[in-house]
């Protein structure tokens, strides 16, 4: 790899051991956290006399702009804020094309599932599954959601704190607790409105961090130099290969990204749908969803270009190989601290953006879990829990206490992540696709397949998750080689090391069973395998049940399915008798607000 045609940065200027967070940097980080808390206090005071529906759903009257900002920031955790630039720096630009699958997922949410949930007047997506199928399917999906959310949020809290400790000097556990306590505080007192408006603040922080690094790179080198360097380093190569083992081919990104990695976030995750359902009406909901995609696109574009700027600054010496940083997620904050050590406050912006991503993901997660506890567990089972006509205020208090408890559970998960080692960390992060793919299939079956039987969907969901786990653990036994992973060479000619560049690791070929080729499929397809397994098995089992007449033939209610499909039922029938919902019998203003919500 030749670098002689490109000037190299003075390595000493990018490896100053004295460079670190300064007082101004800490002040800006503290200001962002303080403002998040103030927003929570404001909405706690403003809505102190409002109903539980206002606390959980914003009263169905939140404007599109903060919802769009919240949807965008919910997608970007600190792991992605720090990870996307590093991904582009190490593997190339293909990650940016997840924008295609995210756009398709946004269309599904705006045009199909969002209107469907509104037509059914539900507060949670799992409430919809109860209406469409039965409580068994509902609680299986809800259990998967809780497992996925607590594990993922625990990792999201811990991983960036670990990554930033070495670079900034912030103690990892101080950062974990600071993030956790601030997030629990404003979420538990301010509810959904506090969450979406703090997300608006945090998306500004994210964009500011990326813009600062991008602007510095453009001022130092110019766009043409950054672009030509990326071309020379093969970071702009496009991958059309159809082999499913290639990690980030366009097919893995579009189809695997939609059905295996990110689609369920838009279609069936309460963290996302709760925000889009808080809009005043369907028109504003669609504005919020597409606005959220525009926000995601802007951040993806800035994060990807940040990776190319990093590549130009490190053109002759890779800090990761040189040992200046210990993890790829440290690269962006490391560059900021080295470049802006003479400009106090600027270095903190990328770190503040990362912490903002953490706050957004955690607050969205604990708020949605608390809402599901009330709407999916307590209200439908008041008799079981011996709740004698509880007041609306009771449910507001329960939601607030549940927010605190779920937040503490996620903090506890961060300690498990710290002691578990890297293998379990990767496994927990992979739960997003492993559990999300089959879960997404359940919602597709409910919305589009009138003959889908509850028992068939229930069994297929379990088997789909099992198959996805099987493929994942198989990939750990027979990992794909760099031929399919696509890690590119990194230059170290100016690092003062003995070697001049790092080449791909050469592994001696071993005899492996034929099934290993299947295990080596892109991680994006693992969830897709779960989606296909769940969908196909549910069709087969439901078809057998219909043909054998082993269960009473009952058509779903018309409003529980997508209305424009030619095979969708056109007349409502009495709801499934197995479902003992009380969503229409809720107490106080929560009932009244929900009835108004149904009118849109």
XYZ file of C-alpha atoms in Angstrom:
600
model
C 0.000 0.000 0.000
C 1.611 3.216 -1.150
C 1.227 6.394 0.861
C 4.107 8.358 -0.627
C 1.770 10.538 -2.682
C -0.040 11.741 0.415
C 1.415 13.875 3.172
C 1.445 12.363 6.625
C 0.397 14.078 9.801
C 3.167 14.595 12.341
C 2.784 11.451 14.435
C 3.905 13.287 17.562
C 0.972 15.677 17.154
C -1.444 12.724 17.127
C 0.124 10.856 20.035
C 0.509 13.378 22.833
C 0.274 11.458 26.126
C -0.551 14.709 27.920
C -3.694 15.317 25.858
C -6.837 14.613 27.858
C -10.173 16.025 28.913
C -9.879 19.550 30.310
C -12.103 21.526 32.665
C -14.085 23.018 29.770
C -14.723 19.538 28.363
C -16.058 18.276 31.683
C -18.184 21.421 31.963
C -19.863 20.803 28.587
C -20.538 17.157 29.446
C -21.970 18.232 32.799
C -24.131 20.870 31.103
C -25.672 18.300 28.751
C -26.493 15.980 31.658
C -27.866 18.865 33.724
C -30.090 20.084 30.884
C -31.473 16.558 30.493
C -32.414 16.575 34.167
C -33.974 20.044 33.909
C -36.165 18.910 31.000
C -37.419 16.044 33.167
C -38.188 18.422 36.045
C -40.024 20.806 33.701
C -42.389 18.147 32.351
C -42.881 16.621 35.802
C -44.120 20.020 37.012
C -46.044 20.917 33.846
C -47.944 17.601 33.670
C -48.245 17.003 37.419
C -52.062 16.904 37.223
C -52.311 14.993 33.971
C -53.302 11.361 33.422
C -51.212 8.221 33.166
C -51.864 8.263 29.417
C -50.089 11.621 29.220
C -47.147 10.214 31.192
C -46.846 7.113 29.001
C -47.949 8.400 25.585
C -47.662 12.183 25.840
C -51.451 12.466 25.692
C -51.380 11.593 21.999
C -50.473 15.202 21.305
C -46.714 15.386 20.753
C -45.657 17.379 17.672
C -43.765 15.669 14.815
C -40.394 17.391 15.294
C -39.475 16.062 18.774
C -40.861 12.635 17.855
C -38.679 12.570 14.730
C -35.627 13.586 16.760
C -36.436 10.923 19.346
C -36.866 8.203 16.706
C -33.500 9.114 15.185
C -31.632 9.181 18.496
C -33.280 5.950 19.681
C -31.614 4.245 16.712
C -28.160 5.624 17.593
C -26.771 4.309 20.863
C -23.267 5.250 21.987
C -22.115 1.965 20.447
C -23.214 3.166 16.996
C -22.136 6.795 17.526
C -18.589 5.616 18.208
C -18.797 2.438 16.142
C -19.936 3.743 12.738
C -16.884 5.995 12.154
C -14.633 3.129 13.250
C -16.529 0.716 10.975
C -15.963 2.965 7.946
C -12.335 3.561 8.962
C -11.570 -0.182 9.177
C -13.980 -1.844 6.726
C -15.101 0.842 4.304
C -18.192 2.790 3.319
C -20.678 -0.092 2.922
C -22.148 0.456 6.396
C -23.657 3.716 5.152
C -25.970 1.770 2.839
C -27.924 0.527 5.834
C -29.770 3.756 5.033
C -31.613 1.759 2.341
C -32.910 -0.890 4.737
C -33.736 1.805 7.293
C -35.759 3.692 4.681
C -37.693 0.527 3.814
C -38.299 -0.094 7.520
C -39.556 3.498 7.861
C -42.006 2.897 5.002
C -43.293 -0.249 6.737
C -43.790 1.706 9.957
C -45.422 4.752 8.341
C -47.643 3.070 5.761
C -48.532 -0.307 7.285
C -47.877 -0.909 10.959
C -48.299 2.590 12.390
C -51.801 3.017 10.879
C -52.626 -0.560 11.910
C -51.742 0.086 15.560
C -53.692 3.349 15.568
C -56.742 1.628 14.077
C -56.639 -0.858 16.944
C -56.275 1.877 19.576
C -53.369 0.171 21.320
C -50.773 1.628 23.647
C -48.257 -1.174 23.101
C -47.450 -3.341 20.111
C -47.927 -6.436 22.268
C -51.458 -5.314 23.075
C -52.064 -5.591 19.326
C -50.769 -9.182 19.303
C -53.206 -9.994 22.102
C -56.086 -8.652 20.047
C -54.969 -10.353 16.831
C -53.948 -13.711 18.312
C -54.144 -14.377 22.054
C -52.324 -13.698 25.298
C -49.866 -16.576 24.780
C -48.437 -14.942 21.650
C -48.622 -11.553 23.340
C -46.618 -12.538 26.408
C -44.065 -14.552 24.447
C -43.294 -11.466 22.344
C -43.306 -9.283 25.464
C -40.870 -11.612 27.231
C -38.550 -11.506 24.215
C -38.760 -7.706 24.264
C -37.793 -7.529 27.946
C -34.902 -9.965 27.491
C -33.592 -8.128 24.450
C -33.992 -4.678 25.965
C -32.399 -5.302 29.365
C -29.430 -7.156 27.860
C -28.874 -4.594 25.121
C -29.254 -1.546 27.367
C -26.825 -3.005 29.900
C -24.248 -3.318 27.141
C -25.044 0.148 25.794
C -24.402 1.658 29.241
C -21.161 -0.210 29.914
C -19.377 -0.496 26.572
C -18.912 3.225 25.783
C -17.905 3.958 29.372
C -15.170 1.349 29.036
C -14.127 2.672 25.629
C -13.959 6.276 26.807
C -12.182 5.595 30.095
C -8.778 5.147 28.467
C -9.179 8.115 26.151
C -10.801 10.703 28.431
C -9.753 9.583 31.889
C -13.396 9.316 33.005
C -13.745 6.397 35.412
C -15.921 3.767 33.732
C -18.140 3.112 36.749
C -18.539 6.791 37.521
C -19.680 7.246 33.920
C -22.025 4.232 34.114
C -23.723 5.510 37.264
C -23.782 9.116 36.113
C -25.495 8.144 32.875
C -27.818 5.699 34.599
C -28.913 7.980 37.434
C -29.519 11.013 35.190
C -31.470 8.871 32.736
C -33.588 7.183 35.418
C -34.263 10.561 37.015
C -35.668 12.436 34.027
C -37.473 9.394 32.584
C -39.200 8.436 35.835
C -40.440 11.937 36.670
C -41.073 13.422 33.218
C -42.426 10.481 31.218
C -42.533 10.270 27.441
C -42.477 14.030 26.850
C -39.247 14.338 28.829
C -37.767 11.454 26.842
C -38.564 12.886 23.397
C -37.416 16.419 24.258
C -34.151 15.258 25.840
C -33.651 13.165 22.707
C -33.976 16.395 20.719
C -31.174 17.897 22.811
C -29.068 14.768 22.367
C -29.392 14.631 18.582
C -28.017 18.180 18.491
C -25.072 16.962 20.591
C -24.455 14.013 18.243
C -24.501 16.169 15.129
C -22.238 18.781 16.774
C -19.623 16.159 17.617
C -19.471 14.788 14.083
C -19.543 18.241 12.467
C -16.586 19.359 14.597
C -14.355 16.505 13.414
C -15.558 16.735 9.799
C -14.967 20.497 9.706
C -11.467 20.065 11.129
C -10.657 17.458 8.483
C -11.979 19.625 5.662
C -10.006 22.620 6.913
C -6.828 20.547 7.190
C -6.988 18.561 3.939
C -9.961 19.591 1.808
C -12.698 17.296 0.491
C -10.779 16.164 -2.606
C -7.793 14.973 -0.570
C -9.975 13.086 1.933
C -11.927 11.452 -0.907
C -8.871 10.469 -2.967
C -7.238 8.999 0.133
C -10.361 6.911 0.776
C -10.300 5.680 -2.835
C -6.598 4.788 -2.593
C -7.225 2.903 0.652
C -10.153 0.957 -0.914
C -12.649 2.406 1.574
C -15.126 3.385 -1.149
C -15.339 -0.020 -2.847
C -18.925 -1.189 -3.423
C -19.758 -4.848 -2.762
C -22.330 -6.417 -5.109
C -21.406 -10.028 -4.311
C -24.426 -12.246 -3.699
C -22.614 -14.843 -1.562
C -24.380 -14.597 1.847
C -21.071 -15.089 3.655
C -19.871 -11.598 2.746
C -20.379 -9.484 5.840
C -21.512 -6.223 4.264
C -22.506 -6.903 0.671
C -25.360 -4.722 -0.532
C -27.702 -7.741 -0.282
C -26.737 -8.467 3.321
C -27.227 -4.811 4.185
C -30.576 -4.291 2.433
C -32.346 -7.616 2.991
C -30.469 -8.764 6.069
C -30.656 -5.279 7.533
C -34.409 -5.076 6.966
C -35.494 -8.545 8.115
C -32.654 -9.503 10.421
C -31.096 -6.491 12.103
C -33.117 -3.280 12.160
C -36.605 -3.967 10.796
C -38.095 -5.152 14.067
C -37.037 -1.899 15.756
C -39.420 0.004 13.452
C -42.199 -2.584 13.242
C -42.478 -4.436 16.541
C -40.337 -2.775 19.200
C -42.208 -0.778 21.821
C -39.238 1.585 22.163
C -39.891 2.869 18.632
C -43.633 2.455 18.192
C -44.498 4.158 21.483
C -43.004 7.355 20.124
C -44.679 7.224 16.741
C -48.059 6.522 18.391
C -47.705 9.635 20.560
C -48.381 11.865 17.529
C -51.699 13.724 17.305
C -52.964 11.897 14.223
C -51.882 9.588 11.430
C -50.678 12.390 9.177
C -48.371 13.792 11.856
C -47.231 10.274 12.754
C -46.042 9.761 9.175
C -44.280 13.129 9.215
C -42.499 12.084 12.407
C -41.423 8.697 11.019
C -40.055 10.074 7.752
C -38.519 12.987 9.645
C -36.855 10.459 11.924
C -35.405 8.700 8.889
C -34.011 12.006 7.600
C -32.361 12.481 10.996
C -30.900 8.970 10.829
C -29.664 9.627 7.286
C -27.940 12.874 8.310
C -26.206 11.235 11.272
C -25.204 8.194 9.183
C -23.733 10.500 6.545
C -21.791 12.559 9.107
C -20.611 9.463 10.993
C -19.430 7.816 7.771
C -17.575 10.924 6.635
C -16.024 11.148 10.110
C -14.592 7.682 9.439
C -13.037 8.924 6.187
C -11.594 11.969 7.984
C -10.066 9.643 10.586
C -8.576 7.587 7.754
C -6.912 10.696 6.346
C -5.499 11.849 9.679
C -4.189 8.338 10.375
C -3.004 7.791 6.779
C 0.486 6.742 7.848
C -0.087 5.365 11.332
C -3.056 3.414 12.630
C -3.467 4.177 16.379
C -5.150 0.832 16.995
C -2.217 -1.151 15.614
C 0.294 1.178 17.250
C -1.319 0.518 20.625
C -2.291 4.133 21.278
C -5.891 2.988 21.748
C -7.154 -0.433 22.766
C -10.546 -0.527 21.019
C -11.879 0.753 17.718
C -14.637 2.707 19.511
C -11.892 4.885 21.031
C -10.640 6.146 17.660
C -13.015 9.108 17.171
C -12.700 10.530 20.721
C -8.937 9.898 20.584
C -8.639 11.982 17.410
C -10.792 14.757 18.900
C -8.711 14.970 22.070
C -5.447 15.011 20.126
C -6.608 17.602 17.594
C -8.423 19.969 19.952
C -6.133 19.941 22.972
C -5.438 23.647 22.363
C -9.168 24.428 22.029
C -10.820 23.493 25.346
C -14.390 22.292 24.987
C -14.291 21.098 21.374
C -12.855 17.688 22.230
C -15.842 16.971 24.448
C -18.417 17.287 21.664
C -17.935 13.791 20.197
C -17.902 12.354 23.729
C -21.038 14.307 24.649
C -22.653 12.937 21.481
C -21.765 9.393 22.554
C -23.160 9.927 26.034
C -26.245 11.490 24.489
C -26.695 8.323 22.437
C -26.505 6.284 25.630
C -29.065 8.463 27.414
C -31.452 8.258 24.469
C -31.291 4.471 24.159
C -31.582 3.888 27.906
C -34.430 6.361 28.477
C -36.423 5.015 25.523
C -35.890 1.471 26.739
C -36.880 1.918 30.381
C -39.842 4.145 29.492
C -41.210 1.552 27.058
C -40.648 -1.348 29.477
C -42.509 0.504 32.237
C -45.378 1.263 29.857
C -45.653 -2.400 28.854
C -45.737 -3.452 32.506
C -48.877 -1.375 33.006
C -50.657 -1.862 29.675
C -49.768 -5.514 29.027
C -49.460 -7.047 32.485
C -51.294 -5.077 35.184
C -54.375 -3.683 33.431
C -55.417 -6.917 31.641
C -54.903 -8.888 34.879
C -56.295 -6.617 37.592
C -58.268 -9.481 39.139
C -55.197 -11.726 39.246
C -53.184 -9.034 41.025
C -56.185 -8.278 43.280
C -56.336 -4.676 42.197
C -59.736 -3.362 43.273
C -60.681 -0.679 40.753
C -57.327 1.145 40.964
C -57.242 4.844 40.171
C -55.485 6.394 37.216
C -53.021 8.011 39.639
C -52.104 4.528 40.859
C -50.997 3.540 37.359
C -49.000 6.762 36.983
C -47.131 5.990 40.214
C -46.571 2.373 39.151
C -45.135 3.512 35.814
C -42.715 5.883 37.565
C -41.585 3.251 40.064
C -41.238 0.690 37.263
C -39.020 3.130 35.333
C -36.675 3.297 38.317
C -36.666 -0.493 38.758
C -35.999 -1.233 35.087
C -33.261 1.388 35.056
C -31.567 -0.254 38.035
C -31.934 -3.665 36.358
C -30.119 -2.329 33.295
C -27.375 -0.894 35.513
C -27.060 -4.329 37.098
C -26.758 -5.862 33.640
C -23.801 -3.559 32.967
C -21.943 -5.239 35.863
C -22.683 -8.661 34.382
C -21.362 -7.398 31.050
C -18.172 -6.188 32.733
C -17.433 -9.576 34.279
C -18.622 -11.754 31.421
C -15.862 -11.122 28.923
C -15.966 -10.122 25.284
C -17.658 -13.314 24.067
C -20.841 -12.748 26.047
C -20.792 -9.058 25.200
C -20.943 -9.951 21.507
C -23.657 -12.516 22.199
C -25.778 -9.948 24.033
C -25.432 -7.444 21.202
C -26.378 -10.167 18.720
C -29.677 -10.656 20.559
C -30.912 -7.630 18.609
C -31.069 -9.654 15.396
C -31.534 -13.138 16.849
C -34.690 -12.158 18.728
C -35.764 -9.333 16.432
C -36.068 -11.348 13.206
C -38.560 -13.941 14.529
C -40.447 -11.219 16.418
C -40.832 -9.190 13.227
C -42.255 -12.262 11.476
C -44.970 -12.514 14.150
C -46.145 -8.978 13.371
C -46.092 -9.687 9.621
C -48.215 -12.785 10.195
C -50.687 -10.832 12.278
C -51.003 -7.992 9.799
C -51.025 -9.926 6.521
C -51.998 -13.600 6.979
C -55.666 -14.087 7.949
C -55.381 -17.845 8.497
C -52.381 -17.577 10.874
C -53.363 -19.535 13.985
C -52.220 -18.428 17.465
C -50.778 -21.854 18.314
C -48.937 -21.984 14.984
C -47.471 -18.512 15.484
C -46.492 -19.293 19.077
C -44.636 -22.506 18.165
C -43.043 -20.965 15.070
C -41.758 -17.975 17.066
C -40.019 -20.253 19.569
C -38.531 -22.405 16.798
C -37.442 -19.320 14.839
C -35.551 -17.980 17.849
C -34.031 -21.425 18.396
C -32.816 -21.692 14.797
C -31.353 -18.168 14.918
C -29.459 -19.046 18.111
C -28.246 -22.279 16.493
C -26.825 -20.374 13.516
C -25.241 -17.792 15.810
C -23.473 -20.348 17.999
C -22.425 -22.227 14.867
C -20.769 -19.040 13.635
C -18.767 -18.927 16.865
C -17.473 -22.458 16.204
C -16.726 -21.828 12.523
C -16.083 -18.080 12.156
C -15.818 -16.600 8.690
C -12.344 -15.672 7.492
C -11.257 -12.185 6.546
C -12.098 -12.991 2.920
C -15.741 -12.560 3.954
C -15.350 -10.128 6.862
C -13.456 -7.621 4.728
C -11.126 -5.979 7.242
C -8.821 -3.776 5.181
C -5.111 -3.205 5.622
C -3.936 -0.492 7.993
C -0.761 1.524 7.472
C 1.876 1.886 10.217
C 4.809 3.292 8.233
C 5.215 6.316 10.518
C 4.426 4.690 13.850
C 8.003 3.831 14.704
C 7.156 0.127 14.668
C 9.313 -2.587 13.149
C 6.667 -3.572 10.621
C 5.441 -1.098 8.040
C 1.911 -2.304 7.631
C -0.551 -4.800 8.997
C -1.857 -7.331 6.546
C -4.813 -9.613 6.808
C -4.326 -12.471 9.174
C -3.537 -15.689 7.310
C -5.148 -18.727 8.838
C -4.128 -22.174 7.790
C -7.003 -23.868 5.997
C -8.578 -26.685 7.959
C -11.011 -29.333 6.932
C -14.450 -28.130 7.992
C -17.873 -29.721 7.569
C -20.144 -28.485 4.783
C -22.575 -26.950 7.275
C -19.807 -24.512 8.274
C -20.452 -22.571 5.069
C -23.963 -21.920 6.344
C -22.677 -20.887 9.770
C -20.412 -18.331 8.101
C -23.250 -16.250 6.672
C -23.201 -12.522 7.432
C -24.400 -11.600 10.905
C -27.142 -9.596 9.162
C -28.681 -12.826 7.889
C -28.843 -14.570 11.281
C -32.007 -12.711 12.234
C -33.274 -13.117 8.666
C -33.007 -16.895 9.045
C -35.102 -16.536 12.202
C -37.651 -14.405 10.326
C -37.996 -16.902 7.465
C -38.166 -19.886 9.843
C -40.895 -18.293 11.946
C -42.940 -17.107 8.976
C -42.781 -20.364 7.005
C -43.382 -22.673 9.979
C -46.337 -20.570 11.116
C -47.864 -20.891 7.639
C -47.328 -24.670 7.623
C -48.672 -25.282 11.132
C -51.633 -22.948 10.614
C -52.391 -24.585 7.265
C -52.385 -28.050 8.845
C -54.726 -26.837 11.590
C -57.121 -25.380 9.025
C -57.073 -28.492 6.830
C -57.598 -30.925 9.694
C -60.215 -28.774 11.387
C -58.550 -29.431 14.734
C -59.492 -25.937 15.935
C -62.602 -23.840 15.431
C -62.226 -21.704 12.308
C -62.280 -18.051 13.367
C -61.482 -15.142 11.084
C -59.605 -12.186 12.555
C -61.274 -8.819 13.060
C -60.997 -6.610 9.979
C -59.194 -3.803 11.785
C -56.500 -6.209 13.039
C -55.144 -6.666 9.509
C -53.843 -4.455 6.711
C -57.078 -3.305 5.011
C -55.862 -3.010 1.406
C -54.803 -6.649 0.986
C -57.331 -8.504 -1.222
C -57.547 -11.409 1.225
C -58.034 -9.302 4.350
C -61.427 -9.647 6.107
C -63.827 -6.786 5.392
C -66.227 -7.149 8.319
C -65.447 -7.101 12.012
C -66.325 -10.105 14.145
C -66.329 -10.530 17.873
C -62.809 -10.471 19.285
C -61.036 -13.649 20.333
C -62.697 -14.918 23.522
C -59.320 -16.078 24.844
C -58.301 -12.428 25.125
C -59.456 -10.839 28.345
C -58.476 -7.287 27.606
C -59.440 -4.399 29.764
C -58.070 -1.751 27.460
C -61.606 -0.454 26.934
C -62.409 -0.576 30.659
C -59.518 1.372 32.080
C -60.012 3.736 34.923
C -60.180 7.504 35.048
C -58.675 9.769 32.453
C -56.540 6.976 30.965
C -59.766 5.459 29.611
C -61.007 8.792 28.358
C -57.727 9.680 26.651
C -57.580 6.296 24.957
C -61.093 6.658 23.579
C -60.103 10.029 22.103
C -56.945 8.415 20.739
C -59.050 5.863 18.836
C -60.815 8.589 16.849
C -57.753 9.425 14.764
